[in-house]
Coordinates of N, CA, C and O in Angstrom, one line a residue:
X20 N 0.8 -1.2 0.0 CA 0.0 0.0 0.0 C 0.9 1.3 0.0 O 0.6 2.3 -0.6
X21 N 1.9 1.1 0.6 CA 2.7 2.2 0.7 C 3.6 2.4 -0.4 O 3.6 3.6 -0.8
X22 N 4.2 1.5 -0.9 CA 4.9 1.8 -2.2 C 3.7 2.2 -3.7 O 4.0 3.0 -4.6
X23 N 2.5 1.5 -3.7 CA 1.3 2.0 -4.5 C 1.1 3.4 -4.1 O 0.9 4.2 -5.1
X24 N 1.3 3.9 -2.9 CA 0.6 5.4 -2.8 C 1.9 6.4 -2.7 O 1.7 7.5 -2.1
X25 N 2.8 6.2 -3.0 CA 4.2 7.1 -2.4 C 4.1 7.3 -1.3 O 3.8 8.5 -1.1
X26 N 4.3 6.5 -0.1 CA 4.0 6.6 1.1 C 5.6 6.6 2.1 O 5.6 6.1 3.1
X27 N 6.3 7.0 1.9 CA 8.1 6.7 2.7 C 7.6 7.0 4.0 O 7.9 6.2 4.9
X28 N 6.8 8.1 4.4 CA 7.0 8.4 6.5 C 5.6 8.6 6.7 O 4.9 9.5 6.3
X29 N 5.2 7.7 7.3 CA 3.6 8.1 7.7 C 3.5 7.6 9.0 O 4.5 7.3 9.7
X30 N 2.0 7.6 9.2 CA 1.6 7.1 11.1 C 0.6 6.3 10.7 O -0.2 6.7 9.8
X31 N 0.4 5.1 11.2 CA -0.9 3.8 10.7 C -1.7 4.5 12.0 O -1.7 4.1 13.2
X32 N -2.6 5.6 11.4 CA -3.5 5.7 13.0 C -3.9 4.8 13.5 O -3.6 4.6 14.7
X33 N -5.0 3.6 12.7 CA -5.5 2.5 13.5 C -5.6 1.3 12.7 O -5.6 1.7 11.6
X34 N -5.7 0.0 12.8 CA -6.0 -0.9 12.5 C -7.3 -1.7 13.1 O -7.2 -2.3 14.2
X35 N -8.2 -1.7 12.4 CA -9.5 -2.7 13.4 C -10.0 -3.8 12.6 O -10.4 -3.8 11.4
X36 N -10.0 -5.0 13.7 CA -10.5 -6.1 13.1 C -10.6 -7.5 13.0 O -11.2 -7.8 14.0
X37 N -10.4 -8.2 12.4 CA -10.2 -10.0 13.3 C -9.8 -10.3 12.3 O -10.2 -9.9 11.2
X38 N -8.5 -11.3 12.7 CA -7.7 -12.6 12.0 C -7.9 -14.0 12.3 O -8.1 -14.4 13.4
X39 N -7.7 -14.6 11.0 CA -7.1 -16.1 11.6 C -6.1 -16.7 12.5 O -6.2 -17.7 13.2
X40 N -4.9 -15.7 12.3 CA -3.8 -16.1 12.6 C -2.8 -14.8 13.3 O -2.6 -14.0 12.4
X41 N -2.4 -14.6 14.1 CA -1.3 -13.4 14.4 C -0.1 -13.8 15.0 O 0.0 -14.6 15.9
X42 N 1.3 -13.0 14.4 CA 2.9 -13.6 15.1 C 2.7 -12.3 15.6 O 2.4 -11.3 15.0
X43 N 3.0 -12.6 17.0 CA 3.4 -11.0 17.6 C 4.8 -11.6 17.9 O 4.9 -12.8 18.2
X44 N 5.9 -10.6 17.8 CA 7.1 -10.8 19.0 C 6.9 -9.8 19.9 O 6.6 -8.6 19.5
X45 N 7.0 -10.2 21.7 CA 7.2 -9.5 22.6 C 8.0 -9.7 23.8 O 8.7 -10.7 23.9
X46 N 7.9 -9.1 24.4 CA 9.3 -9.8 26.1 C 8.4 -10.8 26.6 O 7.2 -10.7 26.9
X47 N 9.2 -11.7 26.7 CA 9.2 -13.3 27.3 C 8.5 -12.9 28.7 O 8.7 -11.9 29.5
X48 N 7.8 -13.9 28.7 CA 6.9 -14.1 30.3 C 7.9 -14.5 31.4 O 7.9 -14.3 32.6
X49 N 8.9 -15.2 30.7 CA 10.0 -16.1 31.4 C 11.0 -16.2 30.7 O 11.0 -16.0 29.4
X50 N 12.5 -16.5 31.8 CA 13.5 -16.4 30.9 C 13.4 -17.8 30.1 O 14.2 -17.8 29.2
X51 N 12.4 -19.3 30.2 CA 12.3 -20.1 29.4 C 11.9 -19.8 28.0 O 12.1 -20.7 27.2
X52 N 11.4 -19.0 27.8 CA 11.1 -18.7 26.4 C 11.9 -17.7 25.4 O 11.5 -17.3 24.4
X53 N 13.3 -17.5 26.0 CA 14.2 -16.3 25.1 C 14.7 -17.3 24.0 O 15.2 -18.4 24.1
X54 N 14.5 -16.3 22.6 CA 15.4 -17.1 21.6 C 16.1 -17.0 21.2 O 16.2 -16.0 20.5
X55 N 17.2 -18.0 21.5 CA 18.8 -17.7 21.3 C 19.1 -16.1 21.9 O 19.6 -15.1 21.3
X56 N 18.8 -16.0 23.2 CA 19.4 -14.8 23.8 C 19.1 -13.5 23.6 O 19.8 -12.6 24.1
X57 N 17.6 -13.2 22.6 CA 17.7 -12.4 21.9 C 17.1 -11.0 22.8 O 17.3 -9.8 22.6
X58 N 16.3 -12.0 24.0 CA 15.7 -10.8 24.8 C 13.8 -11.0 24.4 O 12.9 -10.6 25.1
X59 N 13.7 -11.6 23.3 CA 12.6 -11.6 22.5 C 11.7 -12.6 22.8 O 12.4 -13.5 23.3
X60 N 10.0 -13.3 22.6 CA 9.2 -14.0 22.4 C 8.7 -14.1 21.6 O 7.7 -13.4 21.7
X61 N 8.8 -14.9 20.1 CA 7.8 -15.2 19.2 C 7.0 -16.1 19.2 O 7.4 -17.3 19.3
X62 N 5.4 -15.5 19.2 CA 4.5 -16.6 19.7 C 3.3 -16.2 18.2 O 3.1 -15.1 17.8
X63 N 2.7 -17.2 17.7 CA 1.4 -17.7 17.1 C 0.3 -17.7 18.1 O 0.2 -18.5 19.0
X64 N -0.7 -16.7 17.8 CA -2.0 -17.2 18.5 C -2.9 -16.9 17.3 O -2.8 -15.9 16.5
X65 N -4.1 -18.3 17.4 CA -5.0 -18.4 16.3 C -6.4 -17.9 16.5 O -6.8 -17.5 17.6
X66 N -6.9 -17.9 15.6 CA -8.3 -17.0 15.8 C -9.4 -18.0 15.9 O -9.3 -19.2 15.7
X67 N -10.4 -17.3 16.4 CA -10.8 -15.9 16.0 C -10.0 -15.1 16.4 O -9.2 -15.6 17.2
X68 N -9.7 -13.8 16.3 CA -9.2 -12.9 16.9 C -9.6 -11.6 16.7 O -10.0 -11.1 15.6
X69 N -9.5 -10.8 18.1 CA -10.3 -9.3 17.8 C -8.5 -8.9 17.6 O -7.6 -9.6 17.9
X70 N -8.3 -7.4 16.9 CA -7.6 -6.6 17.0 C -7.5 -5.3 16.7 O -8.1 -4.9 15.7
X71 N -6.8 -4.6 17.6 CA -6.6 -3.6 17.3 C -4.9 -2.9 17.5 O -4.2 -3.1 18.4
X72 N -4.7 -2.1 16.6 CA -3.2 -1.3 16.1 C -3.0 -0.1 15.9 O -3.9 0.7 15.7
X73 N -1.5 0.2 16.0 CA -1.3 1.5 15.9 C 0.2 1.6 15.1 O 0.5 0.4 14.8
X74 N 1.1 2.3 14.6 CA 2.2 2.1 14.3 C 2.9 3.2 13.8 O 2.4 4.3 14.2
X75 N 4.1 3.3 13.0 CA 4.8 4.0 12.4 C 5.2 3.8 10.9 O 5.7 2.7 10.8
X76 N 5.2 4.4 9.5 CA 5.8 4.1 8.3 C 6.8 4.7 8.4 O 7.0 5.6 9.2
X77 N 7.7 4.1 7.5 CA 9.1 5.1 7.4 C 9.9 3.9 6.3 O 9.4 2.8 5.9
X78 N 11.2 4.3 6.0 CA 12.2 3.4 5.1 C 13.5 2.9 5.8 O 14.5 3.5 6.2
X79 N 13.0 1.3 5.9 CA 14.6 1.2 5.9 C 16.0 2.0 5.4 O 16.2 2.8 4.5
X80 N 16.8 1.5 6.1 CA 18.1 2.3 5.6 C 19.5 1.7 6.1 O 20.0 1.9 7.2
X81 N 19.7 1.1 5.3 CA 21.5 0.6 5.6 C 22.2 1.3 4.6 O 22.2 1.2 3.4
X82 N 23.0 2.0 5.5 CA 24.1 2.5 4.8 C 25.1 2.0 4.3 O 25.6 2.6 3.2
X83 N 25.7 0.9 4.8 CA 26.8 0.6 5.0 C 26.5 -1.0 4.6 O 25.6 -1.4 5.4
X84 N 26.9 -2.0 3.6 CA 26.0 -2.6 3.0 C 26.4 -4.2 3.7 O 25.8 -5.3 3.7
X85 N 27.5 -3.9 4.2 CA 28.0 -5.1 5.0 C 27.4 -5.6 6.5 O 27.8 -6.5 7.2
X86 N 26.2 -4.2 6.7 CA 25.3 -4.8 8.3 C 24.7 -5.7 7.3 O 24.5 -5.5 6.1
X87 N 24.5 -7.2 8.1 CA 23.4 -8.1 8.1 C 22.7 -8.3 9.7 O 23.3 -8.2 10.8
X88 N 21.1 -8.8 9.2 CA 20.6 -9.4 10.5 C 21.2 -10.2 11.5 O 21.9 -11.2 11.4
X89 N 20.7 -9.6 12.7 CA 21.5 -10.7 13.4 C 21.0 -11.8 13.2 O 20.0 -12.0 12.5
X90 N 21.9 -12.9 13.7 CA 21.1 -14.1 13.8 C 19.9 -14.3 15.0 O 19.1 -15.2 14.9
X91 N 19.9 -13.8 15.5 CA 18.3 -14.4 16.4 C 17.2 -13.9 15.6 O 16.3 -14.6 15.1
X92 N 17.2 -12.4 15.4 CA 16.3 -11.6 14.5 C 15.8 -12.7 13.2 O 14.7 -13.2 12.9
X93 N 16.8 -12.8 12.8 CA 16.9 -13.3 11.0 C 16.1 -14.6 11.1 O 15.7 -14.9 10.0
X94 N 15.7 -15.6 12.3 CA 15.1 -16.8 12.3 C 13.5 -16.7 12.4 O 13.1 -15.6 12.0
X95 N 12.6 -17.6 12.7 CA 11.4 -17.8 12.4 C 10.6 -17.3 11.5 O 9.5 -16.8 11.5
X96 N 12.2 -17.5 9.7 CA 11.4 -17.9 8.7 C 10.5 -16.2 8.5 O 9.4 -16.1 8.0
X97 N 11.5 -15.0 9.2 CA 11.6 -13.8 8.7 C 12.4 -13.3 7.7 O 13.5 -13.7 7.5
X98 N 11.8 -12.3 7.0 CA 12.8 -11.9 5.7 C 13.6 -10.4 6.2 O 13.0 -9.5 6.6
X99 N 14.6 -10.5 6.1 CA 15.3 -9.2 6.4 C 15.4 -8.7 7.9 O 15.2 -9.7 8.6
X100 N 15.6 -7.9 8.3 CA 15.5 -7.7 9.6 C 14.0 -7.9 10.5 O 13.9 -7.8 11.7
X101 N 12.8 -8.3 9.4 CA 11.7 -9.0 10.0 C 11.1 -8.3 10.4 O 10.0 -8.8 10.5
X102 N 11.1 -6.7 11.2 CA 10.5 -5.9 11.6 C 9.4 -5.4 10.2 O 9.9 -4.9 9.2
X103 N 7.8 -5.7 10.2 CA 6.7 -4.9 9.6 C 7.7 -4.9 7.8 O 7.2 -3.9 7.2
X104 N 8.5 -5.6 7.2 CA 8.5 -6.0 6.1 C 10.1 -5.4 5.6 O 10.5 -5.3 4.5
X105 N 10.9 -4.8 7.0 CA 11.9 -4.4 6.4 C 13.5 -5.1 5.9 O 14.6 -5.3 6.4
X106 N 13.0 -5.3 4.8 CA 14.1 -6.1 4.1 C 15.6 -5.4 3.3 O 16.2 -5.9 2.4
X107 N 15.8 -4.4 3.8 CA 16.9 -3.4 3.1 C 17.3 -2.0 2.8 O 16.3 -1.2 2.8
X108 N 18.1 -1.6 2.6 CA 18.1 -0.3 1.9 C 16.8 0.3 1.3 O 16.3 -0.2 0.3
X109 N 16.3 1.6 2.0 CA 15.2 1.7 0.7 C 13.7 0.9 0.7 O 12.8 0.9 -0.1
X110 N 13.9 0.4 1.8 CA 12.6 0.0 1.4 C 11.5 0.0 2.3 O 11.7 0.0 3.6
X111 N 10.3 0.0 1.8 CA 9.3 0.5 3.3 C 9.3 -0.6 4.1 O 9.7 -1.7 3.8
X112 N 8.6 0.1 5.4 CA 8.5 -1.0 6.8 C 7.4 -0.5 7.5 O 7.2 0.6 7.2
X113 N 6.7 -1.1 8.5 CA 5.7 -0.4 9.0 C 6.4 -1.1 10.3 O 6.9 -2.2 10.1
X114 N 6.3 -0.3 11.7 CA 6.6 -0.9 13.0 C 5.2 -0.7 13.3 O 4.6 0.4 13.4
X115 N 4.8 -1.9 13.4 CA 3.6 -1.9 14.5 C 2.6 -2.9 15.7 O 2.3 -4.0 15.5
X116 N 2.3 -1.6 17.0 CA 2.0 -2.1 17.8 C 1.0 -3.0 17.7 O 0.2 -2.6 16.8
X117 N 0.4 -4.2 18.4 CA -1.2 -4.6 18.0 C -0.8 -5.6 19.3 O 0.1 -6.2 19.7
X118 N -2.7 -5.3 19.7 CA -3.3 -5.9 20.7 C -4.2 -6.8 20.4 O -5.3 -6.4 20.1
X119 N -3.8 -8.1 20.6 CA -4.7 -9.3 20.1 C -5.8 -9.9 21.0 O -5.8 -9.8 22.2
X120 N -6.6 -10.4 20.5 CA -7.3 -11.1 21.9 C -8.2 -12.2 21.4 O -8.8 -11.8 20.4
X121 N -8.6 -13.7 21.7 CA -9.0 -14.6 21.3 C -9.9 -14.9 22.9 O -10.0 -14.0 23.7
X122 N -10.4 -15.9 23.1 CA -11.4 -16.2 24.2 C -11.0 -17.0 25.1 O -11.8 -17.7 25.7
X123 N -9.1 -16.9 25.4 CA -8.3 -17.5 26.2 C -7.3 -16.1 26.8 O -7.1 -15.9 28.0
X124 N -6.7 -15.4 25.7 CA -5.9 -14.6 26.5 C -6.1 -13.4 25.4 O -6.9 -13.2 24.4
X125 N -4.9 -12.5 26.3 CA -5.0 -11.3 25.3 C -3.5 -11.1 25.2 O -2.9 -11.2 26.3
X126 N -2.5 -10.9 24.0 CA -1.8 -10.1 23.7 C -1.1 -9.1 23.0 O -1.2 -9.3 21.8
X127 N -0.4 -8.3 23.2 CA 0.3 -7.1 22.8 C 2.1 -7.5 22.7 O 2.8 -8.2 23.4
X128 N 2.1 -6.7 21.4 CA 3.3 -6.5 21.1 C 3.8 -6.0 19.6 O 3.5 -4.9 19.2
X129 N 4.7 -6.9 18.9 CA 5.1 -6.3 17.2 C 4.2 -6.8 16.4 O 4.0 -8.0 16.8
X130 N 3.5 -6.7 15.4 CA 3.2 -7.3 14.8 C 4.6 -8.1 13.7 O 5.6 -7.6 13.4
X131 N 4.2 -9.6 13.2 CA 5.3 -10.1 12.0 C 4.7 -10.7 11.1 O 3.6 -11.1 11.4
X132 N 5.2 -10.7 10.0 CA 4.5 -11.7 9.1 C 4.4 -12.8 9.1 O 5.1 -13.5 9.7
X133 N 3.3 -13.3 8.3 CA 2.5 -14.9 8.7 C 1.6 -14.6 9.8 O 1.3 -15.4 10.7
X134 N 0.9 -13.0 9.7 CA -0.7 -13.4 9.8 C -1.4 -12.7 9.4 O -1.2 -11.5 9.3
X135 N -2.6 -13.6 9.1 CA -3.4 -13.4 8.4 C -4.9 -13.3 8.7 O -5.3 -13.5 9.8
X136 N -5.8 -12.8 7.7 CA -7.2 -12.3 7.7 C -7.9 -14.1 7.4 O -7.6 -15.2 6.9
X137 N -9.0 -13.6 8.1 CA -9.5 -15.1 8.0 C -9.9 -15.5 6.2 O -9.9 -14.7 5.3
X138 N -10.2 -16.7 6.2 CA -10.6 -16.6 4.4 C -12.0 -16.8 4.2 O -12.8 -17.2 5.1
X139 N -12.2 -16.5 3.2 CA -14.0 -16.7 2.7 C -13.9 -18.0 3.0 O -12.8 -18.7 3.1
X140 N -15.3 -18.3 3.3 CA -15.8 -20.1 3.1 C -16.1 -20.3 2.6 O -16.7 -19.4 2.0
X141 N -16.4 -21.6 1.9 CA -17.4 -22.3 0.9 C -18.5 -21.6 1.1 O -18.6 -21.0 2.1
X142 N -19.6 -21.6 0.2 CA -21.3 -21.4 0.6 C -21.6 -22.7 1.3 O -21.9 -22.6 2.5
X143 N -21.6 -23.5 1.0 CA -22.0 -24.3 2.3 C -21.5 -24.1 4.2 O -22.1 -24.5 5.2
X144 N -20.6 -23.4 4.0 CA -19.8 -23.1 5.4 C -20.6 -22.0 5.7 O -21.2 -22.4 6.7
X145 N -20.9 -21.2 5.5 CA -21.9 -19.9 5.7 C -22.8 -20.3 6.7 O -23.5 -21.3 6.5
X146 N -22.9 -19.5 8.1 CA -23.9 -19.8 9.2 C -25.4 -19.0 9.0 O -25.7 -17.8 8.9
X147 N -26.0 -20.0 9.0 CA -27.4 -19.5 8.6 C -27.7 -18.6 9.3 O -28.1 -17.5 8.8
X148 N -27.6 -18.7 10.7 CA -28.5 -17.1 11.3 C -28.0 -16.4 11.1 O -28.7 -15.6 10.5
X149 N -26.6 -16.1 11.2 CA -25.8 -14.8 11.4 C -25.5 -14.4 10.4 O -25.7 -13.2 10.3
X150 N -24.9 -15.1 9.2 CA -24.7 -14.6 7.7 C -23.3 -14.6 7.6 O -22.9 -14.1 6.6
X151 N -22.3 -15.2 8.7 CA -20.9 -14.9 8.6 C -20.5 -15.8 7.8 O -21.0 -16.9 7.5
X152 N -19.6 -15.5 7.5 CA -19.2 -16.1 6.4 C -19.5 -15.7 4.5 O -19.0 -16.2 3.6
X153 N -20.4 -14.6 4.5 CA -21.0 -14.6 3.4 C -20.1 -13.6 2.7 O -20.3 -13.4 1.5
X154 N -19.2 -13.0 3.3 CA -17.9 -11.8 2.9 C -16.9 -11.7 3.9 O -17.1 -11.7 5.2
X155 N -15.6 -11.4 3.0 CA -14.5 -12.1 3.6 C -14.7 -11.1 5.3 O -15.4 -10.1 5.4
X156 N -14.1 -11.5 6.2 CA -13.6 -10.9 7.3 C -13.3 -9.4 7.3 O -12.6 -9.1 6.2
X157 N -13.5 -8.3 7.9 CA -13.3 -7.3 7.8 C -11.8 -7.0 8.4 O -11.3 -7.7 9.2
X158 N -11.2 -6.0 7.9 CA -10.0 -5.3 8.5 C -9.7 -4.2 8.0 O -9.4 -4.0 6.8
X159 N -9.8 -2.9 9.1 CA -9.9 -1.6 8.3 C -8.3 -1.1 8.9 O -7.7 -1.3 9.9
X160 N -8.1 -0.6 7.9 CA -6.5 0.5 7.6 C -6.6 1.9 7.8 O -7.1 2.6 6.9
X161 N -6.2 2.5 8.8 CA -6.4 4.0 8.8 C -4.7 4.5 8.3 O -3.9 4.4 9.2
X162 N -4.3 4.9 7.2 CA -3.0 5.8 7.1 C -3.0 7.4 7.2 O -4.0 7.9 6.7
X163 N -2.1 8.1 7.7 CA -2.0 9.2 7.2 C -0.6 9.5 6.9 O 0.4 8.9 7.4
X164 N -0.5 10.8 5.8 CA 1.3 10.2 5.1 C 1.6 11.6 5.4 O 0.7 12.4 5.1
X165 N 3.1 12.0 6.0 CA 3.8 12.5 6.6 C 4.7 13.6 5.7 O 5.5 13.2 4.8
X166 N 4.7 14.9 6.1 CA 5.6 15.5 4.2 C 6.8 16.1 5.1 O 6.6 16.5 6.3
X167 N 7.5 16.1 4.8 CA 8.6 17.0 5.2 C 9.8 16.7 6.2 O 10.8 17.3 6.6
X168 N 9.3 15.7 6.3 CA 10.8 14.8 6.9 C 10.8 13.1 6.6 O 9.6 12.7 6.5
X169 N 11.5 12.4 6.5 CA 11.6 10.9 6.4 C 12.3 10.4 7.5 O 13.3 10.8 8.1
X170 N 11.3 9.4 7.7 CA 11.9 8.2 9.1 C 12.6 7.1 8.3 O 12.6 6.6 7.1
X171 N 13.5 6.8 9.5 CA 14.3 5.6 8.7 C 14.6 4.9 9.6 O 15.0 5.5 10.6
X172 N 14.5 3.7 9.6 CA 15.0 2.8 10.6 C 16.1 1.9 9.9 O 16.2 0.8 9.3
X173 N 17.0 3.2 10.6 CA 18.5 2.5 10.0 C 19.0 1.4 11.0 O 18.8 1.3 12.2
X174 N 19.8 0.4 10.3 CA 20.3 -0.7 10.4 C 22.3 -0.4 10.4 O 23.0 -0.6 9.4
X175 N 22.7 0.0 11.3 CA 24.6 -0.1 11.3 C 25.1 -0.9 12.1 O 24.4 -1.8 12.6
X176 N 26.6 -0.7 12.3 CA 27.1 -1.3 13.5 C 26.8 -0.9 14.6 O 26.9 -1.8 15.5
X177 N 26.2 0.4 15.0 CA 25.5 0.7 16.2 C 24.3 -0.3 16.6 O 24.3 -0.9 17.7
X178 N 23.3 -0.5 15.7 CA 22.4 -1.7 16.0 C 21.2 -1.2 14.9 O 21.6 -0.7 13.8
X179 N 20.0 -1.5 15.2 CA 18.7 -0.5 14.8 C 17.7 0.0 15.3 O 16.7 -0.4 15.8
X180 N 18.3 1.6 15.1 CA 17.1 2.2 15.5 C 16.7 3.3 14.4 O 17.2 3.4 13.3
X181 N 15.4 4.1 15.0 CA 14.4 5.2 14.3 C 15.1 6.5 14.1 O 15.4 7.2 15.1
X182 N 15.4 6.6 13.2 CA 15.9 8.1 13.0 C 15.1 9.1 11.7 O 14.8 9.0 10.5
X183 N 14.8 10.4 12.8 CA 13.8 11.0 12.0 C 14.7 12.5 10.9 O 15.5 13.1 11.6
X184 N 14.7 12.9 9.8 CA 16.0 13.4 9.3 C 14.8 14.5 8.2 O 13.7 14.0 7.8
X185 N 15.0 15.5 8.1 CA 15.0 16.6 7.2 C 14.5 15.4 5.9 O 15.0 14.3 5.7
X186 N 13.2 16.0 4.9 CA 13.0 14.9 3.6 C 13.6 15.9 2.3 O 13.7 15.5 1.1

């Protein structure tokens, strides 16, 4: 959406809606759950799911072309530094917050890829009283796009963080 609209620094005001599926990474409940030392928890919880989000746009940026991901980052089958889709130099990313909730628990933290909106069903899967199922799952996108300065979430030997710069 963001490369379709010339979107480089924006704010995702909100996200509302339900999934099948959500990867949040967030701080471990316990130190049993760190991966490879990273400080981090990557967990799958399945739907239904209510949610709602908030976040940041902006462009990756490696300057220096010899940073790669770390290795803890770089695993569970993420592309690039795995943060909201940022895979390099130049390219967009969205960091964002989201608060999940299913009819067991609730959690908050990053959103990652590999989750997803629930899918249409067959017509025979369709619940007669309620009608669900008859159009896909809803999920609404609020953007607003940012003029006059660009975010970057650069990648160096320092590590990665948000840096906001003159556009």
């Amino acid at each position: 959406m963001c490369e379709e609209h010339d979107i480089k620094t924006g704010v995702l005001l909100d996200c509302t809606g339900s999934l099948a599926n959500c990867r949040v990474m967030r701080f471990p409940h316990d130190e049993s759950h760190l991966h490879h030392g990273a400080g981090i928890d990557i967990v799958n919880i399945r739907g239904g799911l209510e949610v709602t989000a908030s976040g940041i746009i902006g462009t990756g940026w490696v300057p220096d072309k010899s940073v790669t991901p770390p290795a803890a980052i770089a695993l569970e089958g993420m592309t690039g530094w795995g943060f909201g889709g940022f895979k390099g130099h130049e390219t967009p990313y969205c960091h964002v917050h989201i608060v999940v909730t299913n009819n067991s628990e609730t959690v908050c933290g990053h959103l990652l890829e590999g989750s997803y909106l629930h899918p249409k069903p067959a017509p025979d899967k369709v619940d007669k009283v309620s009608g669900r199922g008859n159009v896909p799952e809803h999920f609404t996108v609020a953007i607003a796009k940012v003029s006059g300065v660009t975010l970057r979430m650069v990648a160096d030997k320092a590590g990665v963080y948000h840096d906001l710069v003159p556009a």
